[in-house]
Coordinates of C-alpha atoms and ligand atoms in Angstrom, one line a residue:
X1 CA 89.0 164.3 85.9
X2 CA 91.0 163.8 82.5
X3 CA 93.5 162.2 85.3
X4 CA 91.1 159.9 86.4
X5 CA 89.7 158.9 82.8
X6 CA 93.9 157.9 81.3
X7 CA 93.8 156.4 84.7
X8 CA 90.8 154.1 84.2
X9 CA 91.8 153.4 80.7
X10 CA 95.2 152.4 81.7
X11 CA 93.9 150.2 84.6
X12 CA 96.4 152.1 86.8
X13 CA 96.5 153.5 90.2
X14 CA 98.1 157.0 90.7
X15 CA 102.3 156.4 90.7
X16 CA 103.7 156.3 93.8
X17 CA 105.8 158.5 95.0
X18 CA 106.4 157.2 98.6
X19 CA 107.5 154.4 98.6
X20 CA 107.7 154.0 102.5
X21 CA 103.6 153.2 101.6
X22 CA 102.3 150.7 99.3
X23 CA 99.4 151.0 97.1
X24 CA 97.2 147.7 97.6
X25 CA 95.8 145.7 94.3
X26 CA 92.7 144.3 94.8
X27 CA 92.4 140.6 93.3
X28 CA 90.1 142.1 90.3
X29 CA 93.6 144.7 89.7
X30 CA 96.0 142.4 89.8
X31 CA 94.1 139.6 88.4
X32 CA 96.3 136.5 90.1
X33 CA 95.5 133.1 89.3
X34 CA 95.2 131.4 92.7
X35 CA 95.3 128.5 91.4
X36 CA 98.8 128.7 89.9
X37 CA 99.7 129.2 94.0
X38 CA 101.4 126.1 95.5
X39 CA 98.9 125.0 98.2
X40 CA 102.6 124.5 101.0
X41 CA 103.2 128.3 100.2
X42 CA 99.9 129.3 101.8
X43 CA 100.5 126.4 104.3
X44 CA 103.7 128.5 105.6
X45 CA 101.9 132.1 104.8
X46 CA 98.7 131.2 107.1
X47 CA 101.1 129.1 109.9
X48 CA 102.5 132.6 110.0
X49 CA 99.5 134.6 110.1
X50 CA 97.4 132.7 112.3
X51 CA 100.5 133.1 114.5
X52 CA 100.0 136.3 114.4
X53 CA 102.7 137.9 112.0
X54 CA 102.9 139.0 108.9
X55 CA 103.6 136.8 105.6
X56 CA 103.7 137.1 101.9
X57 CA 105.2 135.7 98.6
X58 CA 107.8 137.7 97.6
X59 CA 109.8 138.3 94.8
X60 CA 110.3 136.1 91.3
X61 CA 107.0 134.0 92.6
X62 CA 105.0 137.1 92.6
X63 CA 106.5 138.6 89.7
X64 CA 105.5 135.5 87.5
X65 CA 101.6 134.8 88.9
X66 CA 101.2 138.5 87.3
X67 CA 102.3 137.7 84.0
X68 CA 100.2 134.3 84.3
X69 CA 103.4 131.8 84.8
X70 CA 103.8 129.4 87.0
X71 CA 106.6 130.7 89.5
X72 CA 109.0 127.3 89.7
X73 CA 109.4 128.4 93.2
X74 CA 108.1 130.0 95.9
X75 CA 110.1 132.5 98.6
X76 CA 108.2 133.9 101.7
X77 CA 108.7 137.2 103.7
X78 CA 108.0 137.7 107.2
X79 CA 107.9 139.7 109.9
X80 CA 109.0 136.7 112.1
X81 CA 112.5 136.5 113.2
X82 CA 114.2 133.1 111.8
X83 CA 114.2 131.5 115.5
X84 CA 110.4 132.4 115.8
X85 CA 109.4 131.1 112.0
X86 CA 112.0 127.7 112.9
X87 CA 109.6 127.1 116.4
X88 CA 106.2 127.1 113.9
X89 CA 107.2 124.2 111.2
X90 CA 108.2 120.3 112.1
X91 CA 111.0 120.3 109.4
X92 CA 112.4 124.1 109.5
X93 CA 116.5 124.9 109.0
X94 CA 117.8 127.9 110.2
X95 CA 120.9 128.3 107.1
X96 CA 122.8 131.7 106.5
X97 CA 125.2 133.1 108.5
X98 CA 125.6 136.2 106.9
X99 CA 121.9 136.9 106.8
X100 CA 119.3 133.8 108.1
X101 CA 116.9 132.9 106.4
X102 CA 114.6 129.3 107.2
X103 CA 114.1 126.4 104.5
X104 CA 110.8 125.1 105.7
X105 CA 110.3 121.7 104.2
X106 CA 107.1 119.9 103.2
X107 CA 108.6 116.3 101.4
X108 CA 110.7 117.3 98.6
X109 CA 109.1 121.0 98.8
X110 CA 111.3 123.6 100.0
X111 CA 110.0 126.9 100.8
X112 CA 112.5 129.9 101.7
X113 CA 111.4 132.1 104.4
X114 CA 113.1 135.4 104.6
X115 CA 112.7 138.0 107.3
X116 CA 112.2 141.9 106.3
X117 CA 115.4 143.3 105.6
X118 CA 116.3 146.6 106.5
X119 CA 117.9 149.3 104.8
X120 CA 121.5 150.2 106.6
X121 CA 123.5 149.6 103.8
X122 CA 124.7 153.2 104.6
X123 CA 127.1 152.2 107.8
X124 CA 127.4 148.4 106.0
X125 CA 131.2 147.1 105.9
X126 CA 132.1 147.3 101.9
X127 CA 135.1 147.1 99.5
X128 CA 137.1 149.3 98.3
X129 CA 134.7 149.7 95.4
X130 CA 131.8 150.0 97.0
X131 CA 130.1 146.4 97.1
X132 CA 128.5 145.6 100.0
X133 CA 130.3 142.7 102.2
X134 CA 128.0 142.2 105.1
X135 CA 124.6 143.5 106.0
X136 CA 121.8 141.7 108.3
X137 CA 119.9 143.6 109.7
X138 CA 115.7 143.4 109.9
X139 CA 113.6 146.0 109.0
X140 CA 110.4 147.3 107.9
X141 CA 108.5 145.8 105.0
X142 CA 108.7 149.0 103.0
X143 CA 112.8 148.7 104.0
X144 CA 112.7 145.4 102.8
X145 CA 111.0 146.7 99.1
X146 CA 113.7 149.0 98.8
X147 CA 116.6 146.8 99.2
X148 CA 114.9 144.2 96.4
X149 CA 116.4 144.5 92.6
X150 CA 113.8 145.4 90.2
X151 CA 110.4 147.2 90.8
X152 CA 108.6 144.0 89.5
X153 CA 110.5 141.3 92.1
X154 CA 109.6 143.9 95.2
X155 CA 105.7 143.2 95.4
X156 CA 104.3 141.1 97.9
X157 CA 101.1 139.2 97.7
X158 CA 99.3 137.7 100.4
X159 CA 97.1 134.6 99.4
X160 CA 94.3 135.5 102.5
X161 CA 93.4 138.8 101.1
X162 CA 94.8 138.2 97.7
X163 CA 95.9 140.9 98.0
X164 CA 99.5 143.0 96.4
X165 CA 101.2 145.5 98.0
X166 CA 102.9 147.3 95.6
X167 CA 106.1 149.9 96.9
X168 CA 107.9 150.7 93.7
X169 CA 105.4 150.7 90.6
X170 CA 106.0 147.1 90.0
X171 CA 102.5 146.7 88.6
X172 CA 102.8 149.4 86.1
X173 CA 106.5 148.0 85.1
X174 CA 104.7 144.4 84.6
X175 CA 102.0 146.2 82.4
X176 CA 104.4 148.1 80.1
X177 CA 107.4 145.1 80.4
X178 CA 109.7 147.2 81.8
X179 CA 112.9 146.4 83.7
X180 CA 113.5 149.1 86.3
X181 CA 115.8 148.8 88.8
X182 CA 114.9 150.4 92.6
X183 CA 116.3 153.6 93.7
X184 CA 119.8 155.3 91.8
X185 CA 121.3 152.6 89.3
X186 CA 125.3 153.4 89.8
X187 CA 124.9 152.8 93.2
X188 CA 122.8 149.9 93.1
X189 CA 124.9 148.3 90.6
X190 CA 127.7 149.5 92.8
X191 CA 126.7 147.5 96.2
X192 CA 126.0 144.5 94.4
X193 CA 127.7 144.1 91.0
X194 CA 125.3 140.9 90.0
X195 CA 122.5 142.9 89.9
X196 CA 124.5 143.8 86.1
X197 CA 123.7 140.3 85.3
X198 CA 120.4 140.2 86.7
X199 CA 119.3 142.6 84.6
X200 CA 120.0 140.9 81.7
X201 CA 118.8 137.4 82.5
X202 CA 115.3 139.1 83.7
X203 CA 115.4 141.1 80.3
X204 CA 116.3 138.2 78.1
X205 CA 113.9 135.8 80.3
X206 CA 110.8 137.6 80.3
X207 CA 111.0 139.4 77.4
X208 CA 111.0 143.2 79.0
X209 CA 112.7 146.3 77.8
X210 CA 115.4 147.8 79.9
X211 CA 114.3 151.1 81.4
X212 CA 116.8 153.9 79.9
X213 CA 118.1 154.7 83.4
X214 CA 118.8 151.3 84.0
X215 CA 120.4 150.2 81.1
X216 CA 122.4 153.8 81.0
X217 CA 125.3 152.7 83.6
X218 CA 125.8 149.0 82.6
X219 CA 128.3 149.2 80.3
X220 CA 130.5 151.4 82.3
X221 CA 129.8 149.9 85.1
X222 CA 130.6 146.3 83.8
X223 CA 133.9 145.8 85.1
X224 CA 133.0 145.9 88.7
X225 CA 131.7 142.2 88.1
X226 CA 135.5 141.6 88.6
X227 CA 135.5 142.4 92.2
X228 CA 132.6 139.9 92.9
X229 CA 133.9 136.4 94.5
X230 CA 133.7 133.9 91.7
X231 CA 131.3 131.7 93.3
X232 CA 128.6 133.8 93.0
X233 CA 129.5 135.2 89.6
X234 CA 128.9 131.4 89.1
X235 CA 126.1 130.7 90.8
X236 CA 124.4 133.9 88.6
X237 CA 125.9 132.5 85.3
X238 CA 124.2 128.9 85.6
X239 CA 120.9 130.5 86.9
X240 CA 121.3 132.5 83.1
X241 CA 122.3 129.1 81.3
X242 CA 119.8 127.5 82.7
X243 CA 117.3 129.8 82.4
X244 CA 115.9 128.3 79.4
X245 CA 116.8 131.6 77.7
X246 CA 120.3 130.9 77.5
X247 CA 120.6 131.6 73.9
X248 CA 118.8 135.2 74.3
X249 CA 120.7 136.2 77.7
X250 CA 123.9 135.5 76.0
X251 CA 122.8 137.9 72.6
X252 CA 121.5 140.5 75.5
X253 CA 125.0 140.2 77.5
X254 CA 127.0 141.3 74.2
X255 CA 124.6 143.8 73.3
X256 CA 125.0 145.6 76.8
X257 CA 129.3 145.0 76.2
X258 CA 129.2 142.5 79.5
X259 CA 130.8 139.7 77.7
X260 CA 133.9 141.7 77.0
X261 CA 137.2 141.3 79.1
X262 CA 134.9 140.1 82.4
X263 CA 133.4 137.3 82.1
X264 CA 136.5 134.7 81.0
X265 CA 134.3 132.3 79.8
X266 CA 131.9 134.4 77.6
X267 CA 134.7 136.2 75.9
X268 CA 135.8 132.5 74.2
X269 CA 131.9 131.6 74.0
X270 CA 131.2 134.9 72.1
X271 CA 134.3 135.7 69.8
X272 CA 135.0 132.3 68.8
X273 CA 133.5 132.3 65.1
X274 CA 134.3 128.1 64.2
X275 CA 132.4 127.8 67.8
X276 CA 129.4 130.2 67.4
X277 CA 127.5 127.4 65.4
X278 CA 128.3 124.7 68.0
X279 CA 127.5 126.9 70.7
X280 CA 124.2 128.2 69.3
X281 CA 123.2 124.6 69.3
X282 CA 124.1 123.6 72.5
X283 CA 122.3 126.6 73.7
X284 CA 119.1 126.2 72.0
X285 CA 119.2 122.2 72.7
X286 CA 119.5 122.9 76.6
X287 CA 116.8 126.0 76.6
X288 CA 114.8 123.2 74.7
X289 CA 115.7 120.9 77.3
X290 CA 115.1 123.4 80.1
X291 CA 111.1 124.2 78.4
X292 CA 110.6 120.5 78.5
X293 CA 111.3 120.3 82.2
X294 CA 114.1 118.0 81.4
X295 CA 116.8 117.8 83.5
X296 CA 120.1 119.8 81.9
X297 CA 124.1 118.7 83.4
X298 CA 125.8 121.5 83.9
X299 CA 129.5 119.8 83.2
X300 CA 127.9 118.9 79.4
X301 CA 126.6 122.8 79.3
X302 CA 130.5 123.9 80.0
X303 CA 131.8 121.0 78.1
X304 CA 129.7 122.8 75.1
X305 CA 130.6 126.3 75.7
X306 CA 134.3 125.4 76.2
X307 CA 134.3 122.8 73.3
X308 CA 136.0 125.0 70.6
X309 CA 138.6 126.8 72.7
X310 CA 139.5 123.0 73.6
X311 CA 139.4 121.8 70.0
X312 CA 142.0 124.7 68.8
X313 CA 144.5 123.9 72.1
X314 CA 144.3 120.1 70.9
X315 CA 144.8 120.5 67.4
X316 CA 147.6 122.6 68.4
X317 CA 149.6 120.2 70.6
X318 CA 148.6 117.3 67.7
X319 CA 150.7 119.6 65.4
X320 CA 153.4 119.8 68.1
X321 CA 153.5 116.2 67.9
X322 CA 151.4 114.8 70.9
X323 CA 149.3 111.5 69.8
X324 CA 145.2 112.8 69.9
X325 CA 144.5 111.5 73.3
X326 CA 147.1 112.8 75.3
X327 CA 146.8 116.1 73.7
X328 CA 143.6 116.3 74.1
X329 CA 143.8 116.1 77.8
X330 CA 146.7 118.7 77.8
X331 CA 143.9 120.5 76.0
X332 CA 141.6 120.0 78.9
X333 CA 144.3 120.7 81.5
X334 CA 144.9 124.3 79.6
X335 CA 141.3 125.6 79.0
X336 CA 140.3 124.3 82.7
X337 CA 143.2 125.7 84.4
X338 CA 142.1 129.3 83.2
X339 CA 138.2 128.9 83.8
X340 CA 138.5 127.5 87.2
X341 CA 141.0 129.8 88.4
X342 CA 138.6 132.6 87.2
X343 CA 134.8 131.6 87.3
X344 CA 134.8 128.9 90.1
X345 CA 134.2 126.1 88.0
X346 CA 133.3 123.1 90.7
X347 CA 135.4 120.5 91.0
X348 CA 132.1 117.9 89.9
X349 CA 131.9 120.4 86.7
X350 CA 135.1 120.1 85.7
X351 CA 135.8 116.5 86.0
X352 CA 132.3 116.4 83.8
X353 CA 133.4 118.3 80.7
X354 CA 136.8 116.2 80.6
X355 CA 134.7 113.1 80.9
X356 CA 133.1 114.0 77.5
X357 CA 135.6 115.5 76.0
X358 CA 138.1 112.7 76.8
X359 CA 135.6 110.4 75.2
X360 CA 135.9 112.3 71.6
X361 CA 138.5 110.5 70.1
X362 CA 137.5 107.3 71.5
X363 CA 134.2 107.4 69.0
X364 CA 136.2 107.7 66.0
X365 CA 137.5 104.1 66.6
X366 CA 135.5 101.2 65.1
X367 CA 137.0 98.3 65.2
X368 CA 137.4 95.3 67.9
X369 CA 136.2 95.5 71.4
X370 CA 136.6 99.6 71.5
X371 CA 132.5 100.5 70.8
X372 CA 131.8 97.6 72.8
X373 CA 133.6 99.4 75.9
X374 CA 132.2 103.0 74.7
X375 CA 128.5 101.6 75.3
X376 CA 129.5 100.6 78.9
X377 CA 130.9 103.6 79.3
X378 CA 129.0 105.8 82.6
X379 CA 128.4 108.9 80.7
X380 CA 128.1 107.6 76.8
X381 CA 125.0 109.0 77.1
X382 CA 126.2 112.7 77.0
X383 CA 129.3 112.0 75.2
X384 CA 127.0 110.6 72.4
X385 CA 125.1 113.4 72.4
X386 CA 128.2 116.0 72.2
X387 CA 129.3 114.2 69.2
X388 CA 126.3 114.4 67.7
X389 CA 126.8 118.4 68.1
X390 CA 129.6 118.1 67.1
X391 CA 128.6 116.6 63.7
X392 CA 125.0 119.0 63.2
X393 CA 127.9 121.6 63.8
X394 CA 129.5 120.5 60.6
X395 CA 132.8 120.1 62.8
X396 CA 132.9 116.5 62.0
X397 CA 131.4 113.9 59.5
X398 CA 127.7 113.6 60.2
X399 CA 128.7 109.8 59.2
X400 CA 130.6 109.4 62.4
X401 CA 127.6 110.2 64.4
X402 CA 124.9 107.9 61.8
X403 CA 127.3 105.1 62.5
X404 CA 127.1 105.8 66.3
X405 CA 123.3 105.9 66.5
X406 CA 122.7 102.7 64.0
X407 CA 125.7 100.9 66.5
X408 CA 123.8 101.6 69.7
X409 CA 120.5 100.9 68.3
X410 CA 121.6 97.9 66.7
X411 CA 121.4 94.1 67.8
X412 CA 123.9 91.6 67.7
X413 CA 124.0 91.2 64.3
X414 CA 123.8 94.2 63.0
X415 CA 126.4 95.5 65.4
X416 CA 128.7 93.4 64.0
X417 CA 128.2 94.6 60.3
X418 CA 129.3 98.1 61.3
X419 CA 132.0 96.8 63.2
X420 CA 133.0 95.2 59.4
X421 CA 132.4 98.3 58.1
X422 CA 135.6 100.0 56.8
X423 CA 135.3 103.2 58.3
X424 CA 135.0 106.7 56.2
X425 CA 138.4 108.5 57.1
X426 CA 137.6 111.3 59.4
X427 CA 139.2 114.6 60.3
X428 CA 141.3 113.5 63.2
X429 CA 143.9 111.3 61.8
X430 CA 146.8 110.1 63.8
X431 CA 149.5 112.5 64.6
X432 CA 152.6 113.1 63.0
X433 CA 155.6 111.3 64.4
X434 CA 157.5 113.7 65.5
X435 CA 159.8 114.6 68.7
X436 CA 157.2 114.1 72.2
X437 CA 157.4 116.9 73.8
X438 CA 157.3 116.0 77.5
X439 CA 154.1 116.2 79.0
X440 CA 153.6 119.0 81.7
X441 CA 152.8 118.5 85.2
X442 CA 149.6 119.5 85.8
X443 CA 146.7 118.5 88.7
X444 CA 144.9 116.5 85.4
X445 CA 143.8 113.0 85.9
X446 CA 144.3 112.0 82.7
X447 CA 145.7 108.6 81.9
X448 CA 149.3 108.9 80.8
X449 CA 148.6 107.1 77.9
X450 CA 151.7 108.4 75.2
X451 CA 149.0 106.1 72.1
X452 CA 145.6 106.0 70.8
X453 CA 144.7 103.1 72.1
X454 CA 141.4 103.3 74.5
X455 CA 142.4 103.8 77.7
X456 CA 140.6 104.3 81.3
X457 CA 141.5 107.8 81.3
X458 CA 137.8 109.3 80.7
X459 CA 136.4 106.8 83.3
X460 CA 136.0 107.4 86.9
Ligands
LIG1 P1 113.9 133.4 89.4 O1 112.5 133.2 88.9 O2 114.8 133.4 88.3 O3 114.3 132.6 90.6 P2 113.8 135.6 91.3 O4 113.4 137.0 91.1 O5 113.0 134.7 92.2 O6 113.9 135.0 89.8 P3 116.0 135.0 93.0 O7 117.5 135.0 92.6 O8 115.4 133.7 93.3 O9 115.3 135.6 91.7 O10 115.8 136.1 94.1 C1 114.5 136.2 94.8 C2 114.3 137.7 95.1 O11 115.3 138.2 96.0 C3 114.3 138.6 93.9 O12 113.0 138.6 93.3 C4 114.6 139.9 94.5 O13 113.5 140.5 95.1 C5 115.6 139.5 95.6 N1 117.0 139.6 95.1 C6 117.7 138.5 94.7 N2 119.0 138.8 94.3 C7 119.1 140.2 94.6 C8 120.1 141.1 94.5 N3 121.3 140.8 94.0 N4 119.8 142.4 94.9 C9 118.6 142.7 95.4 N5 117.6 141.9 95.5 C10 117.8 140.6 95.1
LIG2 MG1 113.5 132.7 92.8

């Protein structure tokens, strides 16, 4: 009775136990906004059912309609193998070949569809630490629960019934913000090393608490992020910068100790103290970006994060000698010779950040035909706004960037005032004279400009 009254008071259900059964939330429980439901999710869910199998949202989508937000996308499960789910939709792509899954497209929309996974990680091949390589099998929907991440991403709801079926407590996770992860943490963390850095985007993103027993492991744990192919380490990294929480994941990823000694790039992000500042307000201009839907480059995100580890290499070789523009693509060469080799930066990426990076020392020249050239340039845009970082940094002269903004929105005229302006001097001067040293081979495509002259070397 006193059961029943906490229960009612709560607005829970009993816990479950069993998690081979779900309990089922009635629309009043759960309290879903249908309307936040993309109308080409239920087209797929109800293609499925009126074909007589099952289907549900799954995952993030479902997560996010119970805490009111509008999921950005939407990912289906089925009990439909991916041939039989490819034969019921005009535009269907069977991708995958470790595990299938079917990108059903309406115009632009993509919707994945994902059939029940089962649970044989057991006999699956894995690495000598324990991660999981390969495993497709299907399985049963409760199978499929239990191989999910968190409690609150393994709930399924089906927009007929509006109904959720609920296998691991998700609900009463979403009610107290809790991140829990499903079944023993070591060895879920073990199969699957990203789930360490799931946990803390989720955390940082939705503003939950991690559950003691999930949190307990992660530091120890941390360095088996190392074993993970770059490319998905990646892949989970952008997802966190981009998540518009960037600023918060990266405080949560050095409170849990994950941004130490694994993560290449973090450790410069996070230690670097002339950098912090910059860095903070890259991160809070792109989560800014991000809220405002606005679309966010990835190269100008890197070319942030990396910006100060650059800056020392480049004042360094200027000491050595090296005129500013060469050294600062030896600069470039260094920093993205270590963060390719070890966090899979794309090729597109990397040829980004040295874009706006090479373009640096071309702003600090105002005279003659040089701005002119700079306002042609493809991506002055985003080198612009770096240097105007870059000044609200206090790195540079906030003059430098004044000057910039009054030349780009000036007209004729007053273009050519500024360009009559003598110039403040600035903090990168030109270089000693001194020895060259040679320059290295290295795979960079800089320009082998040896002056400061502008050169083509930042264009494509
Ligand atoms: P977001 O809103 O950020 O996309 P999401 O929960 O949808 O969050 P996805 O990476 O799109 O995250 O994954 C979709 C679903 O697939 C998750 O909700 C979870 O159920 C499952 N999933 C994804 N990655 C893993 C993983 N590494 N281990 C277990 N389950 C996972
Ligand atoms: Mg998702």
């Amino acid at each position: 009775m006193i059961k029943k009254i906490i229960r009612r008071i709560l607005g829970t259900k009993q816990q479950n136990s069993d998690h081979t059964k779900a309990v089922v939330l009635s629309a009043k429980e759960h309290r879903i906004n249908p309307k936040l439901v993309s109308s080409n999710a239920i087209r797929v869910t109800s293609t499925l059912q009126d074909a007589g199998f099952k289907a549900f949202l799954v995952g993030g989508a479902v997560r996010d309609l119970l805490l009111d937000i509008k999921p950005k996308d939407f990912d289906i499960a089925t009990n439909a193998t991916p041939e039989q789910v490819k034969k019921l939709f005009r535009r269907a792509f069977i991708i995958g070949r470790r595990f299938q899954i079917v990108h059903v497209m309406f115009g632009q929309d993509l919707l994945e569809v994902t059939t029940f996974r089962g649970t044989s990680t057991d006999d699956a091949p894995k690495d000598e630490h324990g991660r999981v390589l390969r495993d497709n099998t299907f399985g049963e929907q409760h199978e499929d629960a239990l191989r999910r991440d968190f409690s609150i991403n393994a709930m399924y709801y089906d927009p007929a019934t509006q109904t959720v079926l609920d296998y691991h407590n998700g609900m009463t996770d979403i009610r107290n913000r809790t991140l829990r992860i499903i079944g023993v943490p070591e060895a879920r963390y073990r199969e699957d090393p990203v789930r360490l850095l799931r946990v803390v985007r989720f955390a940082a993103k939705l503003n939950f608490t991690i559950a003691p027993d999930t949190r307990a492991p992660i530091a120890v744990m941390a360095p088996l992020i190392n074993n993970v192919p770059a490319a998905r380490v990646f892949d989970e990294m952008l997802k966190l910068l981009l998540s518009g929480h960037a600023l918060a994941c990266l405080q949560e990823l050095r409170k849990e100790g994950l941004h130490h000694g694994l993560l290449p790039l973090l450790d410069v992000v996070l230690e670097q103290p002339l950098g912090e500042k910059f860095v903070r307000l890259a991160l809070a201009s792109t989560d800014e970006r991000v809220k405002l839907g606005k679309p966010v480059s990835p190269g100008f995100l890197f070319a942030s994060l990396l910006w100060h580890q650059a800056l020392e290499k480049w004042k360094a070789y200027q000491a050595a000698g090296e005129y500013p523009i060469p050294a600062l693509h030896l600069a470039a060469d260094d920093v993205l010779h270590t963060q390719t080799d070890q966090l899979a930066l794309q090729r597109k990426i990397a040829s980004d950040m040295r874009d706006i990076w090479a373009m640096q020392p071309r702003f600090e020249r105002r005279v003659g035909k040089s701005p002119y050239k700079m306002l042609e340039h493809p991506r002055m845009r985003a080198g612009y706004d770096f240097l105007l970082l870059r000044c609200a940094s206090g790195e540079i002269d906030a003059e430098l960037g004044e000057w910039w903004t009054a030349f780009m929105e000036g007209d004729g005229d007053e273009r050519e005032a500024l360009l009559a302006q003598k110039p403040a001097p600035t903090n990168q001067g030109p270089a000693k004279k001194r020895p060259r040293r040679r320059r290295k081979a290295s795979g960079s495509n800089a320009g082998g400009s040896d002056n400061n002259k502008p050169t083509s070397e930042s264009s494509e």
